[in-house]
Amino acid sequence: MCGIVGYVGQEQASPILLDGLRRLEYRGYDSAGVAVYDGQGGIRVVKAKGRLQVLSDLTQEGTALPGTIGLGHTRWATHGEPSDVNSHPHMSQRGKFAVVHNGIIENYMELREFLENQGVTFASQTDTEVVAQLLEYCYNGDLMATVQKVLHRIRGAYALGILCRDQPDVLVAVRKDSPLILGLGEGFNLLASDVTALIRYTRDVVYMDDNEIALLSTAGVQVFDAYLQPVDKEPQRVDWEISAAEKGGYEHFMFKEIMEQPKAFRDTVFPRIVNNRVVLEDLSLTPEEVRDIDHIVIIACGSSYHVGMVSKYILEKLLRKPVEVALASEFRYSDPFVTERTLCIVISQSGETIDTLAAMREAKRLGAKVLAIVNVVGSTIAREADHVLYTWAGPEIAVATTKAYSTQLAVMYLVGLYFADLMGRIDSNTYDAIVCELLRIPSKMESILENKEHIQYFASIYFNHDSIFFIGRNIDYAIGLEGSLKLKEISYIHSEAYAAGELKHGTISLVEDGTLVVALASYGQLFEKLMSNVVEVKSRGADVLGLTTQRLKESMEKTVDATMAVPDTHPMLLPSLDVIPMQLFAYYVALMRGCDIDKPRNLAKSVTVE
Ligand code: M6R
């Protein structure tokens, strides 16, 4: 989604803004722009459709746009096509205000009509421009009072950065339902939609809350509530290294993050296993509260939802309690059935996905307890949930999630074991066996990654297929969902995942000569059933690539065209191994098709609009 960065200080603003925008590129964007106060009574704006390099060239790396205060933006189009004029920052008609915005102004049509009737001429088709025009229309010489007045008139979700020509020593930042972070420096201050844009300049940050307004100057930062009353905010220290958000010699962030999975898994799991027991010191649910849970609803989007799908099988088996998995975008509108004995587990890498956030708020409103599994520390979901468990994956930059998926799954295993133990649903032999295998997962992941050329070879055989089905049963089906999503989001090949038994109820009609079917068969008890489905698709002309375990490999090889095999482990933990060949396959296929792997078309890393 869109990215915001703002700077006020003594250095030249433009190069800092461009650097910040570069660090936000991963979020996905189609145009970019900067606005800088020129020191002579005017705000200069340069913006352009396309990659950041275009903006960089237009401004000669920022040197052609002098000034020490400014705003930058990368836009992911919602209202109005990607174009130079629709890019941010947006200026008010007489050049008094420059505005950058993430989110959506829902009542922009009525505001636009109102302003046009007052003689205001609009330059763009965006919802954002109404904010700039309304600020100028309402301006009475008091900047904060004007901002407050405008906020009363706009509806929707927004993070705003505002620069006013008449008060060129301050930036105003506003947040409602879209993240905004303030970076605190010595003699300078910053604002950004994502900590990655700030980390090169400062590690001391303030997370803005909804309906807060901040005033940034060289001297400091003040935060106010919606009534302009000062709010005391505790600065937080960001402790990850800047190198964690850099490629470090890898061609793509996605590949780097795939390779980082053993470490991410270790960092997430090992500190939480003490003397072979799962210890969740960071979980604030009491044992009594855990025992009281009678129903679990997992809520998430995209790959996080797929983690939920896998977890359903695991938790139901371990806890013998009903577990539902809900798409966040559906949950909130479905009149969901939850009670105070329901635990809603919300899964989100970014902690900012708007659908997940809204669903979580709805679950809380209905009285459910909410446990969030989140990667980004200090994100909105992490702050608003009743209980939080972090996935210590480190910053994930590639749009296609990999290490976040693996660590979310890891936390779900821990939650499953911990709850099962408290609920008295697991015998000690099973518990010990799973914990023992959990500690071996990272080295098994490493052995798959060491043999990645094997998967690269399969990708080189199959990368030209136009239609790919993933089939599996139970957990294998849930992993197939993730394999299919990985492939389609970065390679643009049409792909679907099916519960293998469902094929003959309709979808098998699409299978013909040359269709590729990836058949997942990791579980002995379902192996024969799955192989019958494989025979069905093969007899209709499909090429079949199998994914199984070392133990079942030989049996599978007899029927399929090619086989990938992962090391054997406890069945509950197999998804952590199975997903890696799926990720590598998608990566290599996309590479061979020449796709822009880290910035797939139309996609954004963090989806902050509904
Ligand atoms: O940050 P979240 O985990 O809430 O994001 C959810 C989805 O947008 C995300 O998993 C998306 O599906 C990924 N691009 C998949 O690779």
XYZ file of C-alpha atoms in Angstrom, residues 25-524:
500
model
C 9.170 0.487 -2.065
C 8.535 -3.072 -0.916
C 5.036 -2.143 0.174
C 4.011 -1.891 -3.492
C 3.353 1.335 -5.386
C 2.730 2.753 -8.831
C 3.888 6.363 -8.492
C 5.835 8.585 -6.127
C 6.329 12.214 -5.229
C 7.922 14.716 -2.862
C 6.970 18.210 -1.668
C 9.555 20.525 -0.104
C 9.248 24.041 1.269
C 11.699 26.080 -0.843
C 12.628 28.623 1.833
C 11.214 31.473 -0.242
C 7.509 31.271 0.434
C 6.580 28.343 -1.794
C 6.148 24.582 -1.709
C 7.664 22.749 -4.671
C 6.259 19.398 -5.707
C 7.756 16.819 -8.037
C 5.820 13.629 -8.675
C 5.724 10.963 -11.317
C 4.082 7.723 -12.296
C 6.353 4.677 -12.266
C 9.344 3.573 -10.280
C 11.080 5.731 -7.721
C 14.034 6.016 -10.067
C 11.920 8.297 -12.280
C 11.391 10.673 -9.355
C 15.009 10.399 -8.392
C 16.114 11.336 -11.910
C 13.631 14.227 -12.096
C 14.986 15.703 -8.869
C 18.629 14.760 -9.507
C 18.599 12.528 -6.444
C 16.833 15.288 -4.559
C 19.537 17.940 -5.114
C 17.306 19.938 -7.480
C 14.707 20.359 -4.752
C 16.389 22.282 -1.931
C 14.754 22.800 1.461
C 14.894 21.377 4.964
C 11.271 20.353 5.490
C 9.139 18.136 3.284
C 6.922 15.149 2.622
C 7.285 12.119 0.366
C 4.838 9.468 -0.786
C 4.625 6.246 -2.748
C 1.101 5.692 -4.092
C -0.819 2.476 -4.674
C -3.786 3.697 -6.702
C -7.295 3.421 -5.294
C -9.186 6.511 -6.518
C -7.980 7.556 -9.964
C -5.603 5.661 -12.244
C -1.860 5.666 -11.634
C -0.658 8.911 -13.269
C 1.602 11.897 -12.598
C -1.317 14.094 -11.618
C -2.932 11.553 -9.305
C 0.337 10.939 -7.466
C 0.852 12.501 -4.048
C 1.655 15.028 -2.599
C -1.489 16.927 -3.508
C -1.512 20.700 -3.389
C -4.384 22.986 -2.592
C -5.436 25.304 -5.400
C -3.505 28.355 -4.186
C -0.497 26.340 -3.104
C -0.949 26.831 0.640
C -1.073 23.132 1.590
C 0.683 19.954 0.487
C -0.829 16.684 1.670
C 0.204 13.028 1.549
C -2.333 10.405 2.519
C -2.656 6.665 3.079
C -6.148 5.210 3.309
C -9.461 6.259 1.805
C -11.585 9.381 2.363
C -15.019 7.794 2.076
C -17.071 10.996 1.723
C -14.737 12.610 -0.794
C -17.428 12.887 -3.486
C -19.717 15.027 -1.384
C -16.794 17.149 -0.172
C -15.537 17.619 -3.685
C -18.963 18.699 -4.871
C -19.213 21.143 -1.973
C -15.792 22.647 -2.696
C -16.424 22.836 -6.445
C -19.621 24.774 -5.700
C -17.415 27.178 -3.721
C -15.272 27.700 -6.824
C -12.431 25.299 -6.002
C -10.833 23.672 -9.048
C -9.516 20.160 -8.641
C -6.439 18.911 -10.451
C -6.720 15.151 -9.820
C -9.308 12.377 -9.506
C -8.139 11.364 -6.055
C -9.952 11.338 -2.735
C -6.821 12.838 -1.139
C -7.006 16.136 -2.952
C -10.195 17.055 -1.065
C -8.120 17.138 2.138
C -5.653 19.626 0.692
C -8.444 21.770 -0.778
C -10.535 21.631 2.386
C -7.551 22.680 4.499
C -7.057 25.731 2.330
C -10.795 26.464 2.325
C -11.000 26.272 6.145
C -7.669 27.943 6.907
C -7.971 30.845 9.355
C -4.343 31.341 10.285
C -4.434 28.727 13.061
C -2.961 25.552 11.594
C -3.950 23.088 14.303
C -7.483 24.444 14.598
C -7.831 24.209 10.821
C -6.645 20.594 10.806
C -9.083 19.802 13.597
C -11.948 21.379 11.638
C -11.089 19.385 8.525
C -10.922 16.150 10.506
C -14.466 16.757 11.648
C -15.591 16.832 8.041
C -13.776 13.867 6.564
C -14.789 10.228 7.024
C -12.746 7.119 6.367
C -9.303 5.790 7.131
C -6.298 8.037 6.936
C -2.713 8.678 7.827
C -1.954 12.227 6.737
C 1.198 14.288 6.423
C 0.510 18.007 6.036
C 2.828 20.880 5.124
C 1.531 24.465 5.222
C 3.287 27.254 3.308
C 2.378 29.782 6.013
C 3.998 27.756 8.796
C 6.943 26.193 7.029
C 8.785 25.130 10.148
C 6.309 22.394 11.133
C 4.771 19.230 9.745
C 1.388 17.957 10.922
C 0.745 14.217 11.160
C -2.710 12.710 11.645
C -3.717 9.118 12.139
C -6.991 7.232 11.951
C -7.067 3.527 11.035
C -3.857 3.731 9.019
C -0.432 3.434 10.657
C 1.791 6.426 11.269
C 4.998 6.514 13.275
C 7.049 9.462 14.483
C 10.851 9.222 14.480
C 12.622 11.275 17.129
C 16.047 12.727 16.357
C 18.510 15.331 17.650
C 17.660 18.532 15.794
C 15.358 16.744 13.379
C 12.178 14.705 13.421
C 10.515 12.363 10.998
C 7.206 10.754 10.294
C 6.568 7.586 8.308
C 3.993 4.933 7.678
C 6.521 2.188 8.405
C 9.495 1.961 10.710
C 11.787 0.800 7.871
C 11.786 4.363 6.480
C 13.060 5.775 9.781
C 15.528 3.236 11.057
C 18.553 4.701 9.233
C 18.043 7.995 11.054
C 16.691 7.079 14.461
C 15.663 4.104 16.580
C 13.475 6.131 18.906
C 9.915 6.120 17.690
C 6.428 7.022 18.836
C 3.500 4.979 17.515
C 0.566 7.285 16.920
C -2.867 6.089 17.990
C -6.150 6.696 16.243
C -7.464 10.255 16.239
C -4.151 11.719 17.331
C -2.584 14.772 15.720
C 1.160 15.428 15.948
C 3.128 18.577 15.352
C 6.747 18.037 14.319
C 9.415 20.714 14.242
C 13.203 20.749 14.411
C 12.939 21.270 18.160
C 10.601 18.385 18.989
C 7.351 16.505 18.594
C 4.048 17.193 20.330
C 1.087 14.843 20.176
C -2.518 15.926 20.750
C -5.854 14.169 20.952
C -8.843 15.044 18.769
C -9.675 17.956 21.138
C -6.122 19.290 20.821
C -5.295 18.308 24.367
C -1.643 17.206 24.746
C -1.084 13.439 25.008
C 1.936 11.948 26.765
C 3.468 9.323 24.520
C 6.140 6.892 25.581
C 8.899 6.603 22.919
C 9.822 3.026 22.000
C 13.225 1.751 20.916
C 13.416 -0.257 17.701
C 16.064 -2.910 18.174
C 16.454 -4.636 14.833
C 19.444 -3.935 12.631
C 19.103 -1.986 9.418
C 20.816 -4.890 7.592
C 17.777 -7.041 8.418
C 15.808 -4.941 5.933
C 18.481 -5.102 3.218
C 19.138 -7.777 0.619
C 22.592 -8.698 1.936
C 23.879 -10.054 -1.372
C 20.753 -11.972 -2.362
C 19.066 -11.154 -5.657
C 15.627 -10.902 -4.072
C 14.226 -10.277 -0.627
C 11.913 -13.243 -1.128
C 14.836 -15.611 -1.616
C 16.713 -14.129 1.344
C 13.642 -14.579 3.504
C 13.110 -18.172 2.351
C 16.712 -18.883 3.345
C 16.250 -17.163 6.711
C 13.484 -19.534 7.786
C 15.557 -21.906 9.937
C 16.849 -18.945 11.929
C 13.429 -17.294 12.159
C 11.931 -20.589 13.358
C 14.705 -20.979 15.954
C 14.312 -17.394 17.191
C 10.568 -17.886 17.548
C 10.534 -21.320 19.150
C 13.734 -22.068 21.053
C 13.504 -19.346 23.728
C 9.968 -20.586 24.452
C 11.079 -24.140 25.201
C 12.648 -24.516 28.612
C 13.577 -27.970 29.934
C 11.556 -29.484 27.106
C 8.381 -27.650 28.168
C 6.631 -24.912 26.222
C 6.849 -21.743 28.301
C 4.848 -18.806 27.002
C 5.937 -16.135 29.434
C 4.715 -13.457 27.066
C 1.194 -14.893 27.011
C -1.019 -13.035 29.449
C -3.918 -15.557 29.353
C -4.169 -17.258 32.740
C -4.366 -21.085 32.973
C -7.990 -20.711 34.154
C -8.839 -18.602 31.120
C -7.247 -21.184 28.833
C -9.218 -24.033 30.460
C -12.398 -22.013 30.069
C -12.095 -21.731 26.273
C -14.798 -23.760 24.552
C -14.401 -22.591 20.981
C -11.625 -21.035 18.918
C -12.026 -18.798 15.885
C -8.921 -18.019 13.857
C -9.198 -14.794 11.866
C -6.769 -13.648 9.176
C -6.217 -12.805 5.503
C -4.126 -14.324 2.707
C -1.219 -16.473 3.821
C -1.979 -15.787 7.465
C -5.402 -17.291 6.799
C -3.650 -20.332 5.331
C -1.696 -20.694 8.567
C -5.100 -20.666 10.230
C -6.289 -23.451 7.909
C -3.339 -25.652 8.855
C -3.778 -24.767 12.518
C -7.408 -25.823 12.532
C -6.382 -29.421 11.885
C -3.631 -29.232 14.493
C -5.625 -27.529 17.242
C -8.707 -29.685 16.793
C -6.569 -32.801 17.018
C -4.694 -31.587 20.084
C -7.516 -29.882 21.976
C -10.656 -31.718 20.811
C -12.449 -28.353 20.733
C -14.122 -26.787 17.707
C -11.861 -24.491 15.708
C -13.232 -22.289 12.947
C -11.136 -20.348 10.466
C -12.588 -17.112 9.147
C -11.434 -14.750 6.454
C -11.204 -11.414 8.227
C -13.026 -9.610 5.420
C -15.963 -12.015 5.802
C -15.985 -12.377 9.569
C -16.929 -8.823 10.397
C -19.976 -8.833 8.120
C -21.233 -12.296 8.987
C -22.933 -11.633 12.306
C -20.356 -13.968 13.860
C -21.217 -16.307 16.679
C -18.751 -15.730 19.490
C -19.185 -15.666 23.258
C -17.002 -14.754 26.218
C -15.763 -18.374 26.150
C -14.558 -17.957 22.562
C -10.887 -17.294 21.937
C -10.312 -15.418 18.691
C -6.786 -15.913 17.399
C -5.908 -13.137 15.000
C -2.891 -13.769 12.763
C -1.097 -10.968 10.944
C 2.481 -10.409 9.848
C 2.154 -6.648 9.522
C -0.308 -6.141 12.342
C -1.901 -3.464 10.173
C -4.137 -5.362 7.735
C -7.319 -3.346 7.886
C -9.725 -6.275 7.452
C -8.016 -8.214 10.226
C -7.960 -5.173 12.468
C -11.647 -4.485 11.887
C -12.549 -8.144 12.488
C -10.552 -8.122 15.698
C -12.368 -5.038 16.917
C -15.686 -6.714 16.110
C -14.675 -9.863 18.014
C -13.721 -7.761 21.026
C -16.960 -5.825 20.811
C -18.846 -9.128 20.908
C -17.049 -10.131 24.077
C -14.522 -12.662 22.786
C -10.979 -12.764 24.105
C -8.444 -11.925 21.401
C -4.969 -13.377 21.088
C -2.930 -11.809 18.278
C -0.006 -13.514 16.575
C 1.921 -10.672 15.007
C 5.370 -10.001 13.578
C 5.614 -6.223 13.717
C 6.212 -4.987 17.236
C 4.072 -2.005 18.173
C 1.681 -2.488 15.251
C -1.975 -1.621 15.724
C -3.212 -5.209 16.053
C -0.484 -5.960 18.589
C -1.447 -2.913 20.617
C -5.186 -3.457 20.528
C -5.352 -7.217 21.120
C -5.988 -8.548 24.628
C -2.979 -10.858 24.377
C -0.039 -10.951 21.952
C 2.514 -13.520 20.910
C 5.171 -12.175 18.573
C 6.679 -14.151 15.735
C 10.318 -13.219 15.823
C 10.838 -13.414 12.061
C 12.526 -9.990 11.768
C 11.411 -7.528 9.124
C 9.767 -9.192 6.137
C 10.167 -7.089 3.025
C 9.082 -9.289 0.070
C 5.388 -8.988 -0.719
C 5.153 -12.778 -0.874
C 5.379 -13.886 2.716
C 7.608 -16.838 3.601
C 9.365 -16.560 6.935
C 6.361 -14.884 8.532
C 4.199 -17.861 7.443
C 6.710 -20.284 8.971
C 6.956 -18.448 12.262
C 3.187 -18.010 12.544
C 2.872 -21.741 12.157
C 5.593 -22.229 14.765
C 3.687 -20.093 17.269
C 0.542 -22.088 16.565
C 2.356 -25.331 17.443
C 3.452 -23.751 20.713
C -0.044 -22.509 21.479
C -1.471 -25.948 20.643
C 0.956 -27.771 22.942
C 0.598 -25.233 25.735
C -3.200 -25.264 25.649
C -3.411 -29.050 25.280
C -1.221 -29.462 28.338
C -3.260 -27.000 30.427
C -6.502 -28.578 29.279
C -5.208 -32.046 30.095
C -5.682 -33.247 26.512
C -2.205 -34.546 25.741
C -0.263 -37.438 27.234
C 3.336 -36.884 28.204
C 4.792 -39.212 25.544
C 3.072 -37.362 22.726
C 3.997 -34.003 24.240
C 7.663 -34.963 24.595
C 7.813 -36.433 21.097
C 6.431 -33.262 19.518
C 8.699 -30.942 21.521
C 11.705 -33.055 20.620
C 10.866 -32.890 16.909
C 10.072 -29.166 17.127
C 13.683 -28.557 18.074
C 14.843 -30.498 15.024
C 12.718 -28.576 12.517
C 15.292 -25.819 11.757
C 18.002 -28.303 10.786
C 15.487 -30.216 8.647
C 14.546 -26.937 6.980
C 18.248 -26.383 6.315
C 18.570 -29.740 4.616
C 15.693 -28.853 2.235
C 17.291 -25.482 1.497
C 20.652 -27.128 0.808
C 18.979 -29.164 -1.930
C 17.160 -26.239 -3.497
C 18.695 -26.905 -6.934
C 16.504 -29.975 -7.097
C 13.412 -27.778 -6.937
C 14.966 -25.272 -9.312
C 15.284 -28.136 -11.780
C 11.554 -28.960 -11.497
C 10.726 -25.300 -11.954
C 12.782 -25.304 -15.151
C 10.658 -28.186 -16.475
C 7.254 -26.795 -15.509
C 7.588 -22.999 -15.603
C 5.774 -22.721 -18.931
C 2.514 -24.247 -17.732
C -0.450 -21.899 -17.797
C -2.639 -23.646 -15.301
C -1.544 -25.395 -12.136
C -3.650 -27.237 -9.564
C -2.517 -28.104 -6.078
C -4.324 -31.066 -4.573
C -4.149 -32.609 -1.132
C -6.281 -33.877 1.716
C -6.601 -32.388 5.202
C -3.392 -30.565 6.177
C -1.916 -31.238 2.747
C -4.851 -29.372 1.240
C -4.207 -26.437 3.583
C -0.539 -26.355 2.532
C -1.644 -26.565 -1.100
C -3.602 -23.341 -0.572
C -0.390 -21.579 0.385
C 1.608 -23.219 -2.437
C -0.980 -22.027 -4.922
C -1.104 -18.474 -3.546
C 2.696 -18.197 -3.558
C 2.821 -19.283 -7.173
C 0.040 -17.084 -8.496
C 1.054 -13.914 -6.677
C 4.591 -13.810 -8.023
C 4.486 -15.801 -11.294
C 0.977 -14.782 -12.480
C 0.209 -18.378 -13.471
C -3.412 -19.298 -12.947
C -3.490 -21.708 -10.068
C -5.974 -23.208 -7.645
C -5.777 -25.475 -4.652
C -8.360 -28.189 -4.171
C -9.223 -30.697 -1.541
C -8.356 -33.697 -3.700
C -11.650 -35.479 -3.062
C -13.545 -32.463 -4.451
C -11.954 -32.607 -7.892
C -14.455 -35.048 -9.299
C -17.318 -32.834 -8.179
C -16.594 -30.355 -10.946
C -13.045 -29.115 -11.297
C -11.604 -32.199 -12.958
C -13.304 -30.985 -16.142
C -10.479 -28.422 -16.391
C -7.758 -31.062 -16.330
C -6.439 -31.818 -19.789
C -3.198 -32.618 -21.612
C -0.482 -30.417 -20.189
C -2.228 -29.283 -17.018
C 0.227 -29.417 -14.137
C -1.062 -30.930 -10.906
C 1.056 -30.623 -7.769
C -0.057 -33.483 -5.547
C 0.679 -33.218 -1.836
C 0.740 -36.538 -0.011
C 2.619 -36.318 3.265
C 0.350 -38.416 5.437
C 0.453 -42.189 5.389
